[in-house]
XYZ file of C-alpha atoms in Angstrom:
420
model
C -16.676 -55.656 -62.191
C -19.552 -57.372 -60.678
C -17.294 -57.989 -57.239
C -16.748 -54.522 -57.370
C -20.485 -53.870 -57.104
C -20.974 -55.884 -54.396
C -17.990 -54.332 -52.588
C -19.771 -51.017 -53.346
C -23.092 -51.276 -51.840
C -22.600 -51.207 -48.234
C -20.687 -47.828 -48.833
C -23.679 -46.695 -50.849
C -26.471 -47.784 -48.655
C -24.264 -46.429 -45.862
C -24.464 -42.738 -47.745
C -28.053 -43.031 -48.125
C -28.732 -43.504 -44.417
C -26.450 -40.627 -43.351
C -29.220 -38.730 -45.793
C -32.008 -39.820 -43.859
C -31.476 -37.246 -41.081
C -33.505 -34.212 -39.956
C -34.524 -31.152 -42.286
C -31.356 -29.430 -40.243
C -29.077 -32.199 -41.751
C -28.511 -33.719 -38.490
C -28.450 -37.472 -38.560
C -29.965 -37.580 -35.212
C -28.697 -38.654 -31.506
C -29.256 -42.597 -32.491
C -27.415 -42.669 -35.387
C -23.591 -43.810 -35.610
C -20.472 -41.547 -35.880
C -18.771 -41.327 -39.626
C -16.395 -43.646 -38.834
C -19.022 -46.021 -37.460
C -18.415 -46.307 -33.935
C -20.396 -45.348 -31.602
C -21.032 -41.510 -30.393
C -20.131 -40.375 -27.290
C -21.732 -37.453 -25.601
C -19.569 -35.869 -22.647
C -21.482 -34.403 -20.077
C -19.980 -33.136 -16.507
C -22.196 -32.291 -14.026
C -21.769 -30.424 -10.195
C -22.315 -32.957 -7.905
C -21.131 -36.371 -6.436
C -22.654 -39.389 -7.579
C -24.634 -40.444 -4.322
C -26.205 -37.085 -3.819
C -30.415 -36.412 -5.237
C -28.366 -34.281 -8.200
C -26.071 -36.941 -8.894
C -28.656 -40.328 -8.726
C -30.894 -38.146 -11.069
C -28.608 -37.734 -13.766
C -27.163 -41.267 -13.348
C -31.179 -42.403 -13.931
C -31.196 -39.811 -16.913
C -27.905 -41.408 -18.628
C -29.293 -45.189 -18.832
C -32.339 -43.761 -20.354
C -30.695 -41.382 -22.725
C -28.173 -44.353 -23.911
C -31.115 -46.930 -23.869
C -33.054 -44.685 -26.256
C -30.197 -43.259 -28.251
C -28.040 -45.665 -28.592
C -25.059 -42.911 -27.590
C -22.834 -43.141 -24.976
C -23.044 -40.736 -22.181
C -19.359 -40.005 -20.761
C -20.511 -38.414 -17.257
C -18.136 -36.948 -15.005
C -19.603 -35.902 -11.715
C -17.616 -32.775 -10.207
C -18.221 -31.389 -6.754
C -19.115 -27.831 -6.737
C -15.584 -26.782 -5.145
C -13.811 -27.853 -7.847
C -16.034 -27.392 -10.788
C -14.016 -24.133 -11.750
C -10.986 -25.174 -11.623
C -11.722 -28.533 -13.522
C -13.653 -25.716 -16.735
C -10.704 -23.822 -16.713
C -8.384 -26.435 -17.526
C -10.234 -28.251 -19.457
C -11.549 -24.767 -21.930
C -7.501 -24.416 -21.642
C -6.543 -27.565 -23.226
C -9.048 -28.020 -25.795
C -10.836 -31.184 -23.797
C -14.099 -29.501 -22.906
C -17.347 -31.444 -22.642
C -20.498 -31.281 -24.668
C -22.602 -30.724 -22.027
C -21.909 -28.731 -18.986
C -24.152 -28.281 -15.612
C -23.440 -24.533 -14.691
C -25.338 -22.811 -11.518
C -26.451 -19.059 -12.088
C -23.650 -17.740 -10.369
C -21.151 -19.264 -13.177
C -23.267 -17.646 -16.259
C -21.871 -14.452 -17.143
C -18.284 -15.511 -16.323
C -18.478 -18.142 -18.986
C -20.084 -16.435 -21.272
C -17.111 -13.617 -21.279
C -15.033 -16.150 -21.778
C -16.747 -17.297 -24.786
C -17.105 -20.863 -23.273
C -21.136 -21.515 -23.992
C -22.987 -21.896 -27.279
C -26.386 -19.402 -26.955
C -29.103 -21.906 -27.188
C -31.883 -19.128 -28.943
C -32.296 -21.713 -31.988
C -32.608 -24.800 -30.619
C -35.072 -23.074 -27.965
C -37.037 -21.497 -30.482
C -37.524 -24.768 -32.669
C -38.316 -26.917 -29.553
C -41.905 -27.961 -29.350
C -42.152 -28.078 -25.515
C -40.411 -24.904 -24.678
C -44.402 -23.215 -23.677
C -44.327 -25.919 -20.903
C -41.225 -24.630 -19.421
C -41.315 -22.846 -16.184
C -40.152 -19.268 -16.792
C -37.941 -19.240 -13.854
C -36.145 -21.804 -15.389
C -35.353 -20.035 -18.372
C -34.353 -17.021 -17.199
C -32.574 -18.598 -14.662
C -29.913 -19.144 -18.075
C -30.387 -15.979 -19.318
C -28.203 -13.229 -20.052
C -27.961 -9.785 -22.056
C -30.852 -10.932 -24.394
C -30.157 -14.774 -24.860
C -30.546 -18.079 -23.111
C -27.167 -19.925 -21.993
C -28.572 -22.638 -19.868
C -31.977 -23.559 -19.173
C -32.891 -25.391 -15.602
C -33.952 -28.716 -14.861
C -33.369 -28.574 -11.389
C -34.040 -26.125 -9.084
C -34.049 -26.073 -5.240
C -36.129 -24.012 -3.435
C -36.275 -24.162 0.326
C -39.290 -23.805 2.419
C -40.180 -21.485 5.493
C -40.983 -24.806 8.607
C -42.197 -24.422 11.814
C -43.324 -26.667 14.764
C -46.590 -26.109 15.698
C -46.318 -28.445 18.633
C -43.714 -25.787 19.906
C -46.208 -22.992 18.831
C -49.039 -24.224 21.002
C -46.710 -24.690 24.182
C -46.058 -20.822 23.349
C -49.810 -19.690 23.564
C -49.500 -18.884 18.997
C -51.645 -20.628 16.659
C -50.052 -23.510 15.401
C -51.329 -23.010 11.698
C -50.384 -19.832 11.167
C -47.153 -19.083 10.515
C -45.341 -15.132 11.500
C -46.855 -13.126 8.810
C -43.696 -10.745 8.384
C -40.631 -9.327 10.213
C -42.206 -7.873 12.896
C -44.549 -10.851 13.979
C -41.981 -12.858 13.053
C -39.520 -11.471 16.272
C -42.583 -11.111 18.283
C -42.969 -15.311 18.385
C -39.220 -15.544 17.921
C -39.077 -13.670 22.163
C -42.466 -16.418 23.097
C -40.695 -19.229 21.368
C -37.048 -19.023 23.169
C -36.529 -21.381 25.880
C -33.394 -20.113 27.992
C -31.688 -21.388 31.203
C -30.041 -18.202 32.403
C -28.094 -16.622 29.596
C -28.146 -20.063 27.996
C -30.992 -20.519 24.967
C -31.787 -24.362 25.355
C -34.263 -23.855 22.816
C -34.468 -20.857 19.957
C -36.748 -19.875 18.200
C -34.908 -19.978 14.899
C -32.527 -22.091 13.750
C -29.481 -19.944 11.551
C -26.119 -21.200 9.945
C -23.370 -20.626 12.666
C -21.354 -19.258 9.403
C -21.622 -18.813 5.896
C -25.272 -17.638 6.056
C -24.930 -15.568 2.969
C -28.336 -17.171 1.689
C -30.376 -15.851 4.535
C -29.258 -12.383 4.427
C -30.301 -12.435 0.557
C -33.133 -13.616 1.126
C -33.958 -10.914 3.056
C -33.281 -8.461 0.364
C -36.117 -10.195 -1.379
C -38.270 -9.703 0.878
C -38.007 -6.327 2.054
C -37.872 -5.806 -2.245
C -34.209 -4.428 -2.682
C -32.623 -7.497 -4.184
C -32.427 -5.960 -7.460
C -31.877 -2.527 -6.766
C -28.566 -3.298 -4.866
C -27.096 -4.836 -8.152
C -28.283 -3.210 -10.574
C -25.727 -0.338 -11.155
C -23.065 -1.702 -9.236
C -22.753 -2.441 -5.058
C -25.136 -0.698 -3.515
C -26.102 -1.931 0.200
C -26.550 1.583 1.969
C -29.988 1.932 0.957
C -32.837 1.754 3.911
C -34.150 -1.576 2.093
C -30.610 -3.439 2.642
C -29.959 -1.414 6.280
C -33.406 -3.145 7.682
C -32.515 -6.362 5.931
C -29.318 -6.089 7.869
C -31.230 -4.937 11.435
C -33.442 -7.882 10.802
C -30.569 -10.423 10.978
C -29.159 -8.324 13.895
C -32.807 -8.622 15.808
C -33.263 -12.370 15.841
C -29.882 -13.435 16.138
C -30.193 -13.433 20.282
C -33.391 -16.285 19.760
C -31.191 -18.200 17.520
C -29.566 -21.610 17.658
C -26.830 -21.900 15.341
C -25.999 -24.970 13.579
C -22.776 -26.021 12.190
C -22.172 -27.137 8.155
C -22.414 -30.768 7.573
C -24.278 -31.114 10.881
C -27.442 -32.276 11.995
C -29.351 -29.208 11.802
C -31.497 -27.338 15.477
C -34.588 -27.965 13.871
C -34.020 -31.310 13.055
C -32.936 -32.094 16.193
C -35.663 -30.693 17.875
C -33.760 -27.576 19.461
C -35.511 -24.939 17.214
C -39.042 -24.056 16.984
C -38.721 -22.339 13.382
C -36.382 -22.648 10.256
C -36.242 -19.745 7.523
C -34.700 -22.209 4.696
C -35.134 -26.030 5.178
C -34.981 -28.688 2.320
C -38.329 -30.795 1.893
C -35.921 -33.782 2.233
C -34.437 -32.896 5.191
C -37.837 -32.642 6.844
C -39.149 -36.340 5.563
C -35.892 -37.508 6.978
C -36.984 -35.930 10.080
C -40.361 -37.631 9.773
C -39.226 -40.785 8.698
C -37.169 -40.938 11.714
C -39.512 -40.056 14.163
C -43.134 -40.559 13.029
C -44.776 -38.617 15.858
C -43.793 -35.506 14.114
C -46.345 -36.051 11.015
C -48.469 -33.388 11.238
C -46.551 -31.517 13.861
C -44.346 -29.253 11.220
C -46.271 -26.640 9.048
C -44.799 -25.528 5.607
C -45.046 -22.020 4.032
C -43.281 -21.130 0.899
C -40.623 -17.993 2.894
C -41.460 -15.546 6.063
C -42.534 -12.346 4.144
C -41.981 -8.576 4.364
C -42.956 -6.294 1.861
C -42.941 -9.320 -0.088
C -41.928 -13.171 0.004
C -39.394 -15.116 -1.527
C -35.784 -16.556 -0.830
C -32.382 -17.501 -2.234
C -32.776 -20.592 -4.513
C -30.117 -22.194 -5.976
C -30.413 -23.676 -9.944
C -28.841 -26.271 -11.770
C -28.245 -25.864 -15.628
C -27.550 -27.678 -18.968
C -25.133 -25.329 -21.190
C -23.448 -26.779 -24.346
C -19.761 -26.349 -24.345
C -18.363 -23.664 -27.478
C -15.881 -26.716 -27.810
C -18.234 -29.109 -28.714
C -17.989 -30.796 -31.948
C -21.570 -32.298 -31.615
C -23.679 -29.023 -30.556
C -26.693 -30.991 -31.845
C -26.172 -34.017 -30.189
C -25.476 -31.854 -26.820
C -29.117 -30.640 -27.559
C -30.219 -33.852 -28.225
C -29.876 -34.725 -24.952
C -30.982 -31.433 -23.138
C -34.231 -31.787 -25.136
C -33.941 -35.184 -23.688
C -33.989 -34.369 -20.042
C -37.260 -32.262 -20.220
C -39.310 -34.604 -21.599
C -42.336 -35.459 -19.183
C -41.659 -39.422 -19.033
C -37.428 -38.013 -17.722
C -39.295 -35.328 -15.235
C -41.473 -37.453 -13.683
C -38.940 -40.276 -13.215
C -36.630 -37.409 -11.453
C -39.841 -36.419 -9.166
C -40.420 -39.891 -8.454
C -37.218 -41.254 -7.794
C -35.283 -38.390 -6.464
C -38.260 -36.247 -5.092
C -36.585 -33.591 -7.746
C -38.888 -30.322 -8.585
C -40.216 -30.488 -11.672
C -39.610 -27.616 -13.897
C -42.297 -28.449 -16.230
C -45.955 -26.418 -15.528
C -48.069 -29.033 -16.537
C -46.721 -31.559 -13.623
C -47.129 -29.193 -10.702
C -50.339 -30.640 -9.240
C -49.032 -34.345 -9.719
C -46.030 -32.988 -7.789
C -48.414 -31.793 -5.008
C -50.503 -34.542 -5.210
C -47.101 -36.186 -4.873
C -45.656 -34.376 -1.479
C -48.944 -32.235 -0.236
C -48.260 -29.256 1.611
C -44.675 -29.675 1.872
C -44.084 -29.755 -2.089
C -47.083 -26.730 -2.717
C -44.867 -24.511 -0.181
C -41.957 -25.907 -2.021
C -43.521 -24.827 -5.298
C -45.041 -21.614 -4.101
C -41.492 -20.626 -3.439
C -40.007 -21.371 -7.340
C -42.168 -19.027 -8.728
C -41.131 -15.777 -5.704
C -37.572 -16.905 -4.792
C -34.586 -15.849 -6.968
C -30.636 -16.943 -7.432
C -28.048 -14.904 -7.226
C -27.438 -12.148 -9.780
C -26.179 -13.094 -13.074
C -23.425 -9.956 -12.862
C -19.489 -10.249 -14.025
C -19.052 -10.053 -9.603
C -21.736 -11.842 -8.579
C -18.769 -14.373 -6.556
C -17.218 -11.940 -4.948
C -20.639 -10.396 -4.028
C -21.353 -13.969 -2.296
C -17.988 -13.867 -0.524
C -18.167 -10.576 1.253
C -22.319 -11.201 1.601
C -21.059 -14.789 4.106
C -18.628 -12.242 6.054
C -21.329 -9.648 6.491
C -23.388 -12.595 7.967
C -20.787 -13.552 10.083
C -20.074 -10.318 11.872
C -23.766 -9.015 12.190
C -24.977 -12.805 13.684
C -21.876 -12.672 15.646
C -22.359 -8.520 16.842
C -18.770 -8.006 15.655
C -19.448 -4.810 13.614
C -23.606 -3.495 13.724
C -25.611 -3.572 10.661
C -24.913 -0.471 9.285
C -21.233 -0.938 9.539
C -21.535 -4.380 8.389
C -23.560 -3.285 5.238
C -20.795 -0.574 4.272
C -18.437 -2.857 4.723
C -20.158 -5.087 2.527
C -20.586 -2.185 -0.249
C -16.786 -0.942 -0.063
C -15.588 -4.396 -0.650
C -17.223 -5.495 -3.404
C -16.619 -2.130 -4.799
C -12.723 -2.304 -4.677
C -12.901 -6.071 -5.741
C -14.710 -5.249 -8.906
């Protein structure tokens, strides 16, 4: 009887740990699984493991199993394939807990009944008043929060002002709005006949469905040509449209994957340039510090631009929902977002870091952060892809004169319409 005892108290002191959790009954992210091994948290995220994305959350996952004591299973998906990989997975029961969504994927998954709202845990979380709102509504949908951002990307507005001087414009002040804007494009242009040798602009040679939306922003239709289904008729989107059409002649157009005009010196402005992309430049060739000026976006009737978001969401299939929240709570603690923003030069979405992030990248990173407050992602709407789609071909064929602006724009409108 005494053995027995013996025998008996690991069991025993082993039930009055698993007691010694939260006031929710959670035992906490450190703690052990029932069957005393340890936990594993599954979290995919869009990316590939050398990209600023992928190194971040590779940083985050040593830190979050060197605190917890959990196991991070990360699976790092590029963004082509992330569909494909949720679909099968939501179809076979092998979801993760944790899944990095973009804006764009939001409503879709929530039809489909595939993320947990996270209203609760948002509510009971102590640093949710430090949270930028951008990033929370960024996640946000019909009245609750899917996904909140911890990464967001906004572009800024760059511009040589070597290459402004040489035109006779003052190099520290940026085209105010459209119609400066195509007045220095026609001083900036360099041309050798018929040839440009050097535009004034540098534009995707394809795909450019980002700069035509961000010139919705700014000429303050963006909404309005959601909101109650396709609607790019309207005199906002037609001189959005006209715009593109204007300063495509002054353009250089630069392939995906490449090396971009601006970067290569062959463009005197560029509408939506990564702060990384300009330190490479710098780092390259250090005669260019102090030769590139940064605004937050060009400006019409107001500023702003397409910027892309990445999300945490936790997975309806999870078995650990707390856990999964564990470790978003995790990634928005100040000591993880300022190892991101020093490491990976990441935005932070916290407000209380925004001057240490300024401090951190001067001008560059206070354009860069001017712009997360004005710029906006795609809209969270059940045909928001398609809209993307048919928004690249509209790009195409206005940049390209193959159909003119108004055509292009109902075009644009009748497609999504009979896609829907």
């Amino acid at each position: 009887m005494k053995k027995a005892s013996i025998l008996l108290l690991p069991v025993l002191l082993m039930s009055i740990l698993a007691g010694c959790g939260d006031s929710n009954g959670n035992s906490g992210a450190s703690q052990t699984a029932d069957s005393g091994e340890k936990q594993t948290l599954v979290v995919w995220s869009r990316d590939t493991e050398d990209s600023q994305v992928g190194r971040a959350v590779e940083s985050d996952k040593a830190a979050f199993e060197k605190e917890t004591g959990v196991s991070v299973e990360l699976l790092h998906i590029a963004h082509n394939d992330v569909v494909a990989k949720w679909n099968t997975a939501f179809a076979g029961g092998t979801a993760p807990d944790v899944m990095d969504v973009g804006v764009s994927h939001i409503v879709g998954r929530v039809e489909l009944g595939h993320l947990l709202p996270l209203d609760d845990y948002y509510n009971a979380w102590e640093g949710k008043d430090d949270l930028a709102s951008s990033m929370v509504e960024y996640g946000s949908y019909d009245g609750k929060i899917y996904g909140l951002a911890y990464n967001a990307s906004p572009a800024v507005m760059a511009w040589r002002k070597d290459y402004f001087e040489e035109a006779g414009l003052n190099p520290d002040s940026p085209p105010a709005n459209w119609e400066e804007f195509l007045s220095y494009a026609k001083k900036l242009t360099q041309r050798d006949g018929d040839i440009v040798t050097r535009g004034a602009v540098d534009l995707p040679d394809t795909r450019g469905a980002h700069i035509l939306a961000q010139f919705f922003m700014q000429n303050d239709i963006y909404e309005s040509t959601y909101k109650d289904g396709p609607n790019f008729t309207s005199d906002g989107a037609l001189e959005a449209a006209a715009f593109l059409s204007d300063i495509a002649p002054y353009a250089v157009l630069t392939s995906s994957g490449t090396t971009s005009a601006f970067e290569k010196g062959n463009a005197a402005m560029n509408l939506c340039i990564g702060p990384d992309l300009i330190q490479s430049m710098i780092k390259e060739d250090p005669s260019l510090e102090g030769k590139i000026g940064y605004a937050s976006s060009l400006t019409n009737v107001k500023g702003g631009m397409h910027c892309g978001a990445w999300l945490y969401s936790i997975s309806s299939q999870s078995k650990q929902p707390d856990l999964a929240w564990d470790w978003i709570e995790f990634i928005f603690t100040k000591e993880r977002v300022e190892a991101r923003m020093n490491e990976t030069n990441m935005v932070p979405p916290l407000t209380s870091m925004s001057e240490e992030y300024k401090e951190l990248g001067g001008e560059l990173y206070a354009a860069q952060l001017g712009n997360l407050v004005q710029s906006q992602a795609y809209p969270k709407l059940s045909w928001t892809n398609i809209y993307e789609e048919s928004l690249h071909l509209a790009y195409d064929e206005i940049i390209y004169a193959q159909k003119t602006p108004e055509q292009a724009m109902q075009d644009l409108e009748a497609e999504c319409k009979n896609k829907m």
